[in-house]
Coordinates of C-alpha atoms in Angstrom, one line a residue:
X37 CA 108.5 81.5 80.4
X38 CA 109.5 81.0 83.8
X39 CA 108.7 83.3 86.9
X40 CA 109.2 82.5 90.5
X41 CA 108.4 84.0 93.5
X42 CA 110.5 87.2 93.3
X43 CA 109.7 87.7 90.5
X44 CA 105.9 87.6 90.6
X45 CA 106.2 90.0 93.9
X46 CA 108.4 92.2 91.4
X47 CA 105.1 92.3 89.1
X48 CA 102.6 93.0 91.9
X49 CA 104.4 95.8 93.2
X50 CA 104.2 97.5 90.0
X51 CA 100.6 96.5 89.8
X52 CA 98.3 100.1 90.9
X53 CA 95.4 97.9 91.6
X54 CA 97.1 95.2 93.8
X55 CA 95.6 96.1 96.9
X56 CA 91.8 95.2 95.4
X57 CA 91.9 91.6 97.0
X58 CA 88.0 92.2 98.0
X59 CA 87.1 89.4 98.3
X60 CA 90.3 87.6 99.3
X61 CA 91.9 85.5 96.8
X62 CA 90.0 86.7 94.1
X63 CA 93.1 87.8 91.9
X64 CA 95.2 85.9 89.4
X65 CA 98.5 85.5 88.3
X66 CA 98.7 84.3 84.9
X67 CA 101.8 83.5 83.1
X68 CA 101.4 83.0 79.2
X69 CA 102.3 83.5 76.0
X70 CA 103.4 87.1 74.5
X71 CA 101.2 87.1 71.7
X72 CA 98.3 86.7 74.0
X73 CA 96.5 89.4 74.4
X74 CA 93.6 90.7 76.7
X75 CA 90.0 89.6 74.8
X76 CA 92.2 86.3 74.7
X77 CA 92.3 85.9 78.1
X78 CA 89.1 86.9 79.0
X79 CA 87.2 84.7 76.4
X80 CA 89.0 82.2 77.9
X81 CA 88.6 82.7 81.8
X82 CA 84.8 84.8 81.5
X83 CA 83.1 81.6 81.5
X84 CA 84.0 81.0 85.6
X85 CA 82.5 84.0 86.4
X86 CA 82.1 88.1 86.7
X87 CA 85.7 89.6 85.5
X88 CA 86.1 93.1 87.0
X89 CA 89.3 94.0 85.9
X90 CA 92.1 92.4 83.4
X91 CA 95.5 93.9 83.2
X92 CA 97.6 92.8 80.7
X93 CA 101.4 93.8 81.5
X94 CA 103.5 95.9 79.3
X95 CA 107.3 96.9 78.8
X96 CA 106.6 100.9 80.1
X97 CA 109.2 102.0 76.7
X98 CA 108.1 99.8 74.4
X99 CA 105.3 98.7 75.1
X100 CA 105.9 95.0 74.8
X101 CA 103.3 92.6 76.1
X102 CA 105.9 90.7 78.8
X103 CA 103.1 87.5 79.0
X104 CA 102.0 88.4 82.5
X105 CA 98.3 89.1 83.4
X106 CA 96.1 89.9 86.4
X107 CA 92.2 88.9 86.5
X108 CA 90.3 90.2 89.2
X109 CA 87.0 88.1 89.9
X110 CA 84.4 89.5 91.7
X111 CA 84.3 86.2 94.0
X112 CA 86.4 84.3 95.8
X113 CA 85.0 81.0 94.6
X114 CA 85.3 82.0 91.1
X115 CA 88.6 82.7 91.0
X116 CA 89.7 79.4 92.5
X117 CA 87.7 77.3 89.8
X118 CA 89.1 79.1 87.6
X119 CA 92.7 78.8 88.8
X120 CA 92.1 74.5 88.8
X121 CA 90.7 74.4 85.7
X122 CA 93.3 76.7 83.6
X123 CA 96.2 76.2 85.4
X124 CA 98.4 74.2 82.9
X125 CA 96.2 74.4 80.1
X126 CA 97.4 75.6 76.3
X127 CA 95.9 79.1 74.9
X128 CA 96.3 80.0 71.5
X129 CA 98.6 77.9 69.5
X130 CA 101.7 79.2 70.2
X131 CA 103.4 78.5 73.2
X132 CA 103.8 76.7 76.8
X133 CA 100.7 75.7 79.0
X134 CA 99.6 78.9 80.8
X135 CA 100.8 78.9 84.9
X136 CA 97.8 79.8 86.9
X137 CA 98.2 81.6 90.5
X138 CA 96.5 83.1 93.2
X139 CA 98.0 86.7 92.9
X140 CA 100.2 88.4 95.9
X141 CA 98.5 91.2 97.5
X142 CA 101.6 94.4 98.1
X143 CA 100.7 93.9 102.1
X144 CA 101.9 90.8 102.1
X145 CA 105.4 91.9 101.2
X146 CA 108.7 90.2 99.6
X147 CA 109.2 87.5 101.6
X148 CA 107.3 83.9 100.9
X149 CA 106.8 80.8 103.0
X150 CA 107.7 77.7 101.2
X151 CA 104.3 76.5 102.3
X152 CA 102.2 79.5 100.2
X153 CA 99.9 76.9 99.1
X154 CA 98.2 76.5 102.6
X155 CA 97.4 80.1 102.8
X156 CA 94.7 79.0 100.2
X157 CA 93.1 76.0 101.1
X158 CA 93.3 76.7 104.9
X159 CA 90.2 78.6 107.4
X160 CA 90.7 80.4 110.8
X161 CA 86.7 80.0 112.1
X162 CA 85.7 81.0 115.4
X163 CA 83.9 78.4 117.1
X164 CA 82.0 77.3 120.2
X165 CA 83.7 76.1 123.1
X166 CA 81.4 72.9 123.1
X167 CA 82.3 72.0 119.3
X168 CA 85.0 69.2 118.9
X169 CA 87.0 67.8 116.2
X170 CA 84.7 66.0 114.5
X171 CA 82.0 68.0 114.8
X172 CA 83.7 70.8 113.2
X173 CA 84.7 68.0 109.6
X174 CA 81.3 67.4 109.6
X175 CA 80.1 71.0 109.9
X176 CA 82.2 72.0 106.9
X177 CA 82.6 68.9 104.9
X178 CA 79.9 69.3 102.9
X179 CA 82.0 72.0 101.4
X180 CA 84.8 69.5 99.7
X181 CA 86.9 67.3 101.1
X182 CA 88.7 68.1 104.5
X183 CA 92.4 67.3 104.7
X184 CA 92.0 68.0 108.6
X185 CA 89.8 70.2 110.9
X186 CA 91.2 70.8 114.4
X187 CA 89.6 72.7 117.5
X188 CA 92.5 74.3 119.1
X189 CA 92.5 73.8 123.1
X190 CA 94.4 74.7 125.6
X191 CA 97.8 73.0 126.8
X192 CA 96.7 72.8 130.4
X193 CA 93.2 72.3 130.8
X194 CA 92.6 70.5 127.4
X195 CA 89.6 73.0 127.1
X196 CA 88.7 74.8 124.0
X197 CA 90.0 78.4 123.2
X198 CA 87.3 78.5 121.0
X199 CA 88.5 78.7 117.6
X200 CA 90.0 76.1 115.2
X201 CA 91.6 75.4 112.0
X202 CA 89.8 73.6 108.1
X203 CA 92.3 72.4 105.8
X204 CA 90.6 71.7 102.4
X205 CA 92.2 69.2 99.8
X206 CA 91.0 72.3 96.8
X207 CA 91.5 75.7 96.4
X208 CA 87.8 76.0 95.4
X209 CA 86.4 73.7 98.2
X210 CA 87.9 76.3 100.7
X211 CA 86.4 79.2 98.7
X212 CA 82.9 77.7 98.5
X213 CA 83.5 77.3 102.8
X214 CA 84.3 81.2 103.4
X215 CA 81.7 82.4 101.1
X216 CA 78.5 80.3 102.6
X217 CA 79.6 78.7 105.4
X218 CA 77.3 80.1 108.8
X219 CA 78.4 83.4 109.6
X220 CA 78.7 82.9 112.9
X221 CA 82.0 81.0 112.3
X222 CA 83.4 84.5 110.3
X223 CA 85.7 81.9 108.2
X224 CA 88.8 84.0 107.0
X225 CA 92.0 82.6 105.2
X226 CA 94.8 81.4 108.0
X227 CA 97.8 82.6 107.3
X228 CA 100.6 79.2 106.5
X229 CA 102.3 77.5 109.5
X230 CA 105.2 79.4 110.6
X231 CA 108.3 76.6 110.4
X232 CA 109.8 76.4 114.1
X233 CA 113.4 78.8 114.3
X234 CA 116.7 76.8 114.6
X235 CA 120.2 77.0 115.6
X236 CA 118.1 80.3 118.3
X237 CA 120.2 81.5 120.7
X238 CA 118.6 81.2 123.9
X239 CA 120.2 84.1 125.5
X240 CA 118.9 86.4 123.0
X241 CA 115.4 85.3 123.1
X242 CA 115.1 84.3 126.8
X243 CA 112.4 81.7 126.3
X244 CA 110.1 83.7 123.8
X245 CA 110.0 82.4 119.9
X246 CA 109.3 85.1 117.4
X247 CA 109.1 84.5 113.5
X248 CA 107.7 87.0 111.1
X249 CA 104.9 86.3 108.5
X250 CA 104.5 87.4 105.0
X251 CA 102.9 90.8 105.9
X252 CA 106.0 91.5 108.0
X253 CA 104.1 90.9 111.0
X254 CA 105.8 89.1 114.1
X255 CA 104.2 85.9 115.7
X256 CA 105.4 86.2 119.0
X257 CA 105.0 84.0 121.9
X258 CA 106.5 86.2 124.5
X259 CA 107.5 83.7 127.1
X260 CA 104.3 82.5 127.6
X261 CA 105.1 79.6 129.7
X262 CA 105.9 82.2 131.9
X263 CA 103.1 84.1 132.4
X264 CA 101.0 82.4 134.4
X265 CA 97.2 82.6 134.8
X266 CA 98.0 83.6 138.7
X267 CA 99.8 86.6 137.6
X268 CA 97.2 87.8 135.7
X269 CA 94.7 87.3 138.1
X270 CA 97.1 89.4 140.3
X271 CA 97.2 92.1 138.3
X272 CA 94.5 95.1 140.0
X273 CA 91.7 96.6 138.0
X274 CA 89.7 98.2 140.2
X275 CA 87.0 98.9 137.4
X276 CA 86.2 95.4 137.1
X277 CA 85.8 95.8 133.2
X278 CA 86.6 92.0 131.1
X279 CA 86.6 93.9 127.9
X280 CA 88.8 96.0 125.7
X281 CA 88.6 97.9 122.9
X282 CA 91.4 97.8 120.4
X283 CA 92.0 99.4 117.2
X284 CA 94.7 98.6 115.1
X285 CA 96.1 98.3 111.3
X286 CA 93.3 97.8 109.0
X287 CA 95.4 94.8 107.2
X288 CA 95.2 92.8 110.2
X289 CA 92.7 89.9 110.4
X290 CA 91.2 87.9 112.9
X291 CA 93.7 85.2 112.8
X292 CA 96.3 87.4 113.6
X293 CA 94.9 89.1 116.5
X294 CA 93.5 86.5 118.4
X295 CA 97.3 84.8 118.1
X296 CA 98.5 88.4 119.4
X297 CA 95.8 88.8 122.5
X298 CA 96.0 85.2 123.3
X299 CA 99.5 85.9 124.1
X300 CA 97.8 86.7 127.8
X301 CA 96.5 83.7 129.5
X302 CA 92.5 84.0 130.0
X303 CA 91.1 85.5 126.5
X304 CA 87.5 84.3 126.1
X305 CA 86.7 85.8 122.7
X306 CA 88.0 88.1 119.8
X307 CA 85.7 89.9 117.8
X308 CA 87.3 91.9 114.8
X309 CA 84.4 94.2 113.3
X310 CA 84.4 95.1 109.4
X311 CA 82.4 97.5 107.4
X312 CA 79.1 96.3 106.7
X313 CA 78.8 98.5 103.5
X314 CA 82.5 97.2 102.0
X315 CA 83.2 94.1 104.0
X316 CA 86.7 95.4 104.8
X317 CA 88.3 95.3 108.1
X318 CA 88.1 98.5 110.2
X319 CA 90.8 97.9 112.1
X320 CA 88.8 97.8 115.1
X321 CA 88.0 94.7 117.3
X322 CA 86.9 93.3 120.7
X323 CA 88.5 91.6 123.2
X324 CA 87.0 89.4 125.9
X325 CA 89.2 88.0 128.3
X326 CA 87.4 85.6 132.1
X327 CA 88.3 88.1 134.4
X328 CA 89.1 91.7 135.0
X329 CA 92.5 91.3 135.8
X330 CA 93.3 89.5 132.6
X331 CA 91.6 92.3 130.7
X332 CA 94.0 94.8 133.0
X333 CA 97.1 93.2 132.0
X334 CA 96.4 92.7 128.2
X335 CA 95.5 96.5 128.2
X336 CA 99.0 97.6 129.9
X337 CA 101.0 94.8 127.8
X338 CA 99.2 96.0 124.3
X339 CA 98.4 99.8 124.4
X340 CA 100.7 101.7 122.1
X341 CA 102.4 98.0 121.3
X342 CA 103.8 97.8 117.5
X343 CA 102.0 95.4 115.7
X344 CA 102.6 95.4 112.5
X345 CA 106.1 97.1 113.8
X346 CA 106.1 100.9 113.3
X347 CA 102.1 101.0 113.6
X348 CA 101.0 101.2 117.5
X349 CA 98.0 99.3 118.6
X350 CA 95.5 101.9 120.9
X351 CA 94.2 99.2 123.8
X352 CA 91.3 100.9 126.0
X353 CA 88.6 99.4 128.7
X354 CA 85.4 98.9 126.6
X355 CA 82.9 99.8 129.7
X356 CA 79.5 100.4 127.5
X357 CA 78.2 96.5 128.5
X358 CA 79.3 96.9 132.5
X359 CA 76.7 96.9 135.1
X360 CA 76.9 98.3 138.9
X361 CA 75.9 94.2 139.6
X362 CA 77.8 92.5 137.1
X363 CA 81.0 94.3 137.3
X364 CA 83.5 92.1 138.7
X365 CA 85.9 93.5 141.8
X366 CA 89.7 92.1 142.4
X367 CA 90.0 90.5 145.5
X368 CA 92.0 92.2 148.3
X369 CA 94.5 89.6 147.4
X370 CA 94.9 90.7 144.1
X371 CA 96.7 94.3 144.7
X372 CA 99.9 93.2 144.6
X373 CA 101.6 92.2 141.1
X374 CA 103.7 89.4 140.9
X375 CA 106.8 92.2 140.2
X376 CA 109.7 89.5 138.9
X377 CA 107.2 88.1 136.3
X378 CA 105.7 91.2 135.1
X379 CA 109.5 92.8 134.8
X380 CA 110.6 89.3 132.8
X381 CA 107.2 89.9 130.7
X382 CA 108.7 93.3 130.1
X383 CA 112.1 92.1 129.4
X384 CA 111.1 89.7 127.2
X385 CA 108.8 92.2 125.4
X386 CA 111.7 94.7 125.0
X387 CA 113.6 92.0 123.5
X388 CA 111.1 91.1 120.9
X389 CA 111.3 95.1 119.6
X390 CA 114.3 94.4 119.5
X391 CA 114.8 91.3 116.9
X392 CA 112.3 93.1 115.1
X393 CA 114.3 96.4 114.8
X394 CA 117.0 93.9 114.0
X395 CA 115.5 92.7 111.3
X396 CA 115.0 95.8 110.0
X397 CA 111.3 95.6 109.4
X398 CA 110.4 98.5 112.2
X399 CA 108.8 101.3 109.6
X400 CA 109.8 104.9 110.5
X401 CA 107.3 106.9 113.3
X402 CA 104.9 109.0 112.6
X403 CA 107.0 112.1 114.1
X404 CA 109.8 110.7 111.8
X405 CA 107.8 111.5 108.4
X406 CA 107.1 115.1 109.8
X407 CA 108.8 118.4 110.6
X408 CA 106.8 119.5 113.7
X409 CA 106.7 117.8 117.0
X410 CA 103.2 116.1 117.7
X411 CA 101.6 115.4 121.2
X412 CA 101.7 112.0 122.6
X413 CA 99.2 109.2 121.4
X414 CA 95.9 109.5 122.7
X415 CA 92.7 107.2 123.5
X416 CA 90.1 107.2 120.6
X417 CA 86.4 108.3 122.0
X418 CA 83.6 106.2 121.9
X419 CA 82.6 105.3 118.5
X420 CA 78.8 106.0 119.8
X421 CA 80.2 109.5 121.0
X422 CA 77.9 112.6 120.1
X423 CA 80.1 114.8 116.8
X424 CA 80.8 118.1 118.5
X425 CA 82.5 118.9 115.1
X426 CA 84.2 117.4 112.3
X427 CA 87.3 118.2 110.1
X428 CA 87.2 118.3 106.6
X429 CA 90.6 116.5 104.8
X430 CA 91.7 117.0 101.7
X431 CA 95.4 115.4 101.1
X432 CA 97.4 113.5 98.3
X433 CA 97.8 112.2 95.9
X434 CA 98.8 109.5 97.1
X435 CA 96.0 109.2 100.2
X436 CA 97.9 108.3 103.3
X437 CA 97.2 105.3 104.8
X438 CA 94.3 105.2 107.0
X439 CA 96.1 104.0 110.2
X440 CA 98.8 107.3 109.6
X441 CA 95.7 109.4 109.5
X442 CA 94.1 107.9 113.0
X443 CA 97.4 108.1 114.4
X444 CA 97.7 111.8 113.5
X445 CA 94.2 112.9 114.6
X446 CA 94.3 111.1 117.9
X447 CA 97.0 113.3 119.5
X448 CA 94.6 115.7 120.3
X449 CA 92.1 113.5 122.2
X450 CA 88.1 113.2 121.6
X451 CA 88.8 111.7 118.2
X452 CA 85.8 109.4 117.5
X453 CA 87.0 108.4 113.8
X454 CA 88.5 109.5 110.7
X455 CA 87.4 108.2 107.3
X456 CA 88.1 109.1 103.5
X457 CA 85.6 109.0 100.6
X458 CA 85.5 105.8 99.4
X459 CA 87.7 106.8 95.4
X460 CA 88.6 109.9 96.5
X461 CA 91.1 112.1 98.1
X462 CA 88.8 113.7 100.7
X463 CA 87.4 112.5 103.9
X464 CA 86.1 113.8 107.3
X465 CA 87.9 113.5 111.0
X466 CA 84.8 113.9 113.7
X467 CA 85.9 115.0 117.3
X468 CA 83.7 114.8 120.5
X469 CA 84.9 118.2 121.8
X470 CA 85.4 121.8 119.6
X471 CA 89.0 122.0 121.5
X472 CA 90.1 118.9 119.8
X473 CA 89.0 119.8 116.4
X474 CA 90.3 123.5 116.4
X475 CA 93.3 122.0 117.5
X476 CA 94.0 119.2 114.9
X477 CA 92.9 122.4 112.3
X478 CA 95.9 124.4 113.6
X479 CA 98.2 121.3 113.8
X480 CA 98.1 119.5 111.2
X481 CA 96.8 122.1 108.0
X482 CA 99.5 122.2 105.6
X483 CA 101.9 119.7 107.0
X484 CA 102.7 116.4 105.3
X485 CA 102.3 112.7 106.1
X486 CA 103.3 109.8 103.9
X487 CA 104.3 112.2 101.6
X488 CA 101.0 113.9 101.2
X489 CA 100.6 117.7 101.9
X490 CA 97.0 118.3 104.4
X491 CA 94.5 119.9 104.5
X492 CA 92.5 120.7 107.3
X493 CA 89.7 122.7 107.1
X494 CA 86.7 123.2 109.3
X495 CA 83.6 121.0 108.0
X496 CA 80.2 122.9 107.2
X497 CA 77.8 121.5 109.5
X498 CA 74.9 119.4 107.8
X499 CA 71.0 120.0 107.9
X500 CA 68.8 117.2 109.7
X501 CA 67.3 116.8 106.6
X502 CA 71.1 115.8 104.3
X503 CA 72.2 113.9 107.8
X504 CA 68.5 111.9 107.0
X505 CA 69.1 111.4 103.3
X506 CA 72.9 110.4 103.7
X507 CA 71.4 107.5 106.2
X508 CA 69.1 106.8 103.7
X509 CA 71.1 106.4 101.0
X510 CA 74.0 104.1 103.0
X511 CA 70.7 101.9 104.5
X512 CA 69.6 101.1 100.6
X513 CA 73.6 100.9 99.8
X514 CA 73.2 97.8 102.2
X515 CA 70.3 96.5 101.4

């Protein structure tokens, strides 16, 4: 039985369970026999480690077995020693070797790189600026052998951007790095070498190169040989604040948004934070760029910016670490912007939205997928904000995505976050100010996003003593 690409995407969009890729990579694709069925296949792949789920799929009429399954590991590593060792191996016998795969998650979409392969033996690590090459072999050979391990530096100065690149020969040799390697590296999977576009038009692109990975995400380099570190030094910030605060689509990772804010000449460091209870990304991250103008420049370029197209990035000054000394003033000389290369930045930006409305990968608004008019995007609160009051939600099914639900409580300001029980369809939305909650109540109750009918009700305030227990049960949840 033979199933390529398409195919298997076909399959793992009609998979309900294809988003569980927690851990990474820890999902097969098996291709097999029909007469195989599921305590087959798990007395054959239980012996590489904790199965959580199998899922054997059927014809929906008849319900044929069509000799595809899924097996979700509870390990990263375990599903890569498993995918070496079965991959091409007989079952039963009846039948063509079995064809073992990493499985596709939905997010990454339809389209495949013809280099897939990397996307599983390759590591993003953040690194410090002081590590070199072969430094960074040695740090992470002990995990299997290293096909290459490069510190990426900067084009001009030859100096470190801090962060760098492990290709492993195995599959499993790049799970056992990501699972014990020093968390100070946070080791996530790269995504595969975008293939440089031909036959572009340079009058369409005006000097900036944009390709689109599997998640439908653009890798942009807008005309950065253009933007110059003097014209972000030029660029006034008379708070002196270095660091931002960005939240943006969950599915992103840190790969991907260090490409994005490196974009601006002067980015010292990237932090993206996850959930320390379900090791997921929140969507949230830090950005550090060497001095304040930088930081201005990335926040006007990047607030409200669509990345992944049709979900806006929020870009704010981060301000909690400043200090009346160690804030950092722009020099007289520095309060007037270089105009031509900020407008081409623009232009060239504009462009970009462009190709990728082209393209037709721009996903419809948020006003677009409702029938009232909503205010205008606003800046999150601080996530260490005191709860004037919270929102209780209760939508689907299906649950809206989280990012659709931040971006519809925001528009009324003092939002500090919104969250939804982890397997069910309620959550909370918690609000620095009563105005802001009231308002999202009268707003949004009722109305639909995603396709899912609100609603928003006011949330019964907590005793200190349930607040205490609640923390006490999360604390022992991570422990």
């Amino acid at each position: 039985m033979m199933v390529d690409h398409k195919e298997r995407d076909f399959y793992s969009q009609m998979d309900p369970r294809s988003k569980n890729d927690d851990p990474p990579n820890s999902r097969l694709f098996v291709i097999c026999h029909k007469s195989l069925e599921e305590d087959d296949i798990r007395k054959a792949f239980e012996k590489f480690g904790k199965i959580e789920d199998i899922w054997v799929v059927k014809d929906r009429n008849t319900g044929e077995n069509k000799g595809v399954t899924y097996i979700k590991f509870s390990k990263t590593s375990e599903a890569a020693f498993a995918l070496e060792e079965m991959n091409g191996k007989m079952l039963g016998m009846v039948g063509r070797p079995i064809k073992v795969m990493i499985a596709s998650n939905r997010d990454q979409g339809s389209v495949r790189e013809t280099n897939e392969e990397e996307r599983w033996v390759r590591l993003f690590c953040v690194l410090p600026k002081s590590m070199t090459d072969s430094e960074l072999q040695q740090e992470f050979s002990k995990f299997g052998q290293i096909e290459y391990a490069t510190v990426v530096k900067d084009r001009n100065t030859n100096e470190s951007k801090g962060f760098g690149y492990v290709k492993f020969k195995k599959v499993s040799s790049a799970a056992k790095a990501f699972e014990e390697c020093d968390r100070k590296y946070k080791a996530v999977f790269a995504e595969p070498k975008k293939p440089k576009p031909e036959n572009m038009d340079s009058k369409y692109n005006n000097g900036s190169s944009m390709s689109y990975d599997s998640l439908g995400h653009t890798s942009a380099n807008f005309g950065k040989s253009s933007i110059s570190l003097d014209i972000a030094t030029n660029y006034p910030n008379p708070e002196g604040y270095t660091q931002l605060q960005v939240i943006a689509h969950p599915a992103l990772n840190q790969d991907q948004l260090w490409k994005l804010f490196d974009i601006v000449p002067g980015m010292d460091y990237c932090h993206l934070k996850t959930d320390a209870r379900y090791r997921m990304p929140r969507g949230q991250a830090i950005v550090v760029y060497s001095n304040p103008n930088a930081a201005a420049y990335a926040r006007e370029k990047f607030h409200g910016f669509e990345y992944p197209p049709g979900h806006r990035m929020i870009v704010k000054p981060d301000t909690s670490n400043m200090s009346s000394k160690g804030s950092s003033k722009p020099s007289s000389n520095s309060a007037v912007p270089a105009r031509t290369d900020l407008a081409h930045l623009a232009e060239t930006i504009a462009q970009a939205t462009s190709l990728i409305q082209a393209a037709g990968l721009t996903a419809p608004s948020l006003e677009q997928t409702m029938c009232i008019k909503l205010p205008p995007v606003q800046p999150m609160a601080n996530v260490d904000a005191e709860v004037a009051k919270r929102c209780f939600i209760v939508c689907g099914p299906p649950v809206p995505p989280i990012y659709a639900m931040k971006d519809a409580f925001c528009r009324f300001g003092n939002l500090i976050d919104v969250y939804m029980l982890p397997g069910k369809n309620c959550g909370y939305a918690k609000y620095a100010t009563i105005a802001s909650a009231d308002e999202a109540i009268e707003v949004l109750h009722g109305q639909e996003i995603c396709g899912s009918r609100l609603k928003v009700l006011e949330a019964e305030e907590r005793s200190v003593g349930e607040d205490r227990r609640k923390r006490l049960r999360v604390d022992e949840d991570e422990r």
